[in-house]
């Protein structure tokens, strides 16, 4: 058992009584006295204890980006502290992504966290695009030298990564309050948070902002530093999980007169479906019968295919936006995943981009700790943004081709149909979609991030 910071992931802090202990080989301090070096906003009272630790990388956010980064660093012998303001149950139960690119699957396997993914993940070598009542199959594997996507819930990825983190006994704190970062331009940025009456100050070499779109890291960057590029769509997705065996082996993306619909799945007994709705649609407006009626209206094809119905066990509405904040670095703060960029989900790219960001970041941090080189840290933002913008373009194209827009006219809709007709009848167009959907080649090799390749 490690001394000092709570090992494991229950959010509990195991206290140390002595004034100085070791935590992951670094100095560990606990004091009850106010510290003159603390931030101005520190509201500590005399009876509130303060735990100070040093680590190499402070990671804000225990979503896919933060947990993947933490494990990549661990595999390279680099210490980190991960902090999330939600509970463990919240992050493992949240229903979000389902589609993993080939490269993300390869990465999870190379990191040694792919055992459940290999057992439970559903490998898909194709997908369907449906319009004018007909499904058209795109053979992903055939068009990409055997690559595929794997359907495996984001909550399962997070579950596997939390298990892996727990096994390392490195710190992972859930339900942290008042998380903040500071001194970003110094050589020792700080990550601060509170658990109950205990204040934590983590002095870091670097901070990774993996805290999603609504996190605190990006807003901690001074005004005027970031360029923000944004498009908000005039629609959202109503998503459901249903206890129903999937009626098709592969995903079906549908453009219907009444709007977009998507057929997906999570397991041989659970179907995942999405429906285009207005962005601010109250979920209360959609009783289960209305959801099924609309799903069947949009998805049923002329060959009689439709999704199998079942009990709805989860439902919610997600708005859609495209967003990029650049550069993805300020001083010693590095943004990764949704903290830096959001894509509309139609291209299934968000989690996959988070994975590619942290691979690039892990390689750069490894080079820094092994050779003292800052070259790859300096390249981090530009390298990530090249992939991010290609994923933005693809996600925007998938979204605008497959959704009905309130401000479109008859010409726009006919153009959409022609786009889909061309896509599904041209091998070149299908190959272009396929190589982007299974994932463009990684920016950096797994080996350069310290992984031995086990594909
Ligand atoms: P997040 O998952 O948002 O994680 C951020 C973490 O930071 C959270 O745990 C949060 O609790 C924590 N946090 C936030 N604020 C703070 C704070 N102040 N202090 C401490 N911690 C904080 N992507 C795909 O690749 N494929 C798909 O098929 C796909 N489908 C999707 C379907 C839907 C309906 C949606 C909504 C998204 C989909 N995505 C998909 C996108 C994907 O879910 C996200 O891109 C992914 O979650 C990004 O991971 P992240 O770790 O960057 O951020
Ligand atoms: C799923 C989500 C997506 O965003 C997508 O494009 C395809 C499938 C899913 O949740 O299964």
Tab-separated table of N, CA and C and ligand atoms in Angstrom, residues 96-99 151 237 251 253 262-266 272 274 344-349 398 437, ligand 2:
chain	number	residue	atom	x	y	z
A	96	UNK	N	-22.550	6.917	-23.612
A	96	UNK	CA	-22.133	7.848	-24.673
A	96	UNK	C	-21.652	7.056	-25.882
A	97	UNK	N	-20.369	7.153	-26.198
A	97	UNK	CA	-19.863	6.578	-27.446
A	97	UNK	C	-20.035	5.070	-27.524
A	98	UNK	N	-20.043	4.582	-28.758
A	98	UNK	CA	-20.142	3.144	-28.959
A	98	UNK	C	-19.165	2.604	-29.992
A	99	UNK	N	-18.664	3.500	-30.859
A	99	UNK	CA	-17.856	3.024	-31.988
A	99	UNK	C	-16.373	3.334	-31.764
A	151	UNK	N	-17.819	-2.138	-31.887
A	151	UNK	CA	-18.854	-1.527	-31.055
A	151	UNK	C	-18.638	-2.012	-29.621
A	237	UNK	N	-29.695	14.846	-30.869
A	237	UNK	CA	-30.042	13.418	-30.963
A	237	UNK	C	-30.790	12.998	-29.712
A	251	UNK	N	-24.285	-1.314	-38.156
A	251	UNK	CA	-24.986	-0.038	-37.943
A	251	UNK	C	-25.727	0.386	-39.211
A	253	UNK	N	-27.151	3.948	-40.789
A	253	UNK	CA	-27.323	5.404	-40.758
A	253	UNK	C	-28.412	5.758	-41.775
A	262	UNK	N	-30.500	6.519	-36.454
A	262	UNK	CA	-29.324	5.630	-36.433
A	262	UNK	C	-29.632	4.388	-35.626
A	263	UNK	N	-29.326	3.249	-36.240
A	263	UNK	CA	-29.472	1.961	-35.565
A	263	UNK	C	-28.083	1.504	-35.130
A	264	UNK	N	-27.938	1.219	-33.831
A	264	UNK	CA	-26.679	0.663	-33.324
A	264	UNK	C	-27.012	-0.341	-32.227
A	265	UNK	N	-26.030	-0.718	-31.486
A	265	UNK	CA	-26.244	-1.796	-30.490
A	265	UNK	C	-25.159	-1.705	-29.424
A	266	UNK	N	-25.323	-2.481	-28.356
A	266	UNK	CA	-24.289	-2.584	-27.342
A	266	UNK	C	-23.885	-4.034	-27.074
A	272	UNK	N	-29.136	0.055	-29.453
A	272	UNK	CA	-28.953	1.493	-29.206
A	272	UNK	C	-29.467	2.227	-30.438
A	274	UNK	N	-30.846	6.139	-32.215
A	274	UNK	CA	-30.851	7.599	-32.129
A	274	UNK	C	-31.818	8.174	-33.165
A	344	UNK	N	-19.728	16.708	-33.789
A	344	UNK	CA	-21.063	16.113	-33.717
A	344	UNK	C	-20.904	14.590	-33.826
A	345	UNK	N	-21.735	13.812	-33.127
A	345	UNK	CA	-21.454	12.375	-32.990
A	345	UNK	C	-21.641	11.539	-34.262
A	346	UNK	N	-22.182	12.121	-35.320
A	346	UNK	CA	-22.508	11.342	-36.522
A	346	UNK	C	-21.295	10.599	-37.096
A	347	UNK	N	-20.109	11.166	-36.960
A	347	UNK	CA	-18.910	10.503	-37.491
A	347	UNK	C	-18.283	9.533	-36.513
A	348	UNK	N	-18.795	9.483	-35.274
A	348	UNK	CA	-18.278	8.590	-34.220
A	348	UNK	C	-16.785	8.824	-33.971
A	349	UNK	N	-16.398	10.064	-33.788
A	349	UNK	CA	-14.976	10.397	-33.712
A	349	UNK	C	-14.494	10.912	-32.350
A	398	UNK	N	-20.710	14.137	-42.537
A	398	UNK	CA	-21.682	13.084	-42.181
A	398	UNK	C	-22.962	13.723	-41.631
A	437	UNK	N	-13.880	6.453	-41.556
A	437	UNK	CA	-14.719	5.877	-40.503
A	437	UNK	C	-13.929	4.899	-39.632
B	2	LIG	C1	-23.014	5.155	-31.831
B	2	LIG	C2	-22.767	6.488	-31.620
B	2	LIG	C3	-22.409	7.283	-32.674
B	2	LIG	O1	-22.154	8.588	-32.492
B	2	LIG	C4	-22.297	6.758	-33.950
B	2	LIG	O2	-21.956	7.580	-34.977
B	2	LIG	C5	-22.529	5.428	-34.159
B	2	LIG	C6	-22.898	4.614	-33.082
B	2	LIG	C7	-23.405	4.320	-30.669
B	2	LIG	O3	-23.618	4.877	-29.591
B	2	LIG	O4	-23.498	3.100	-30.818
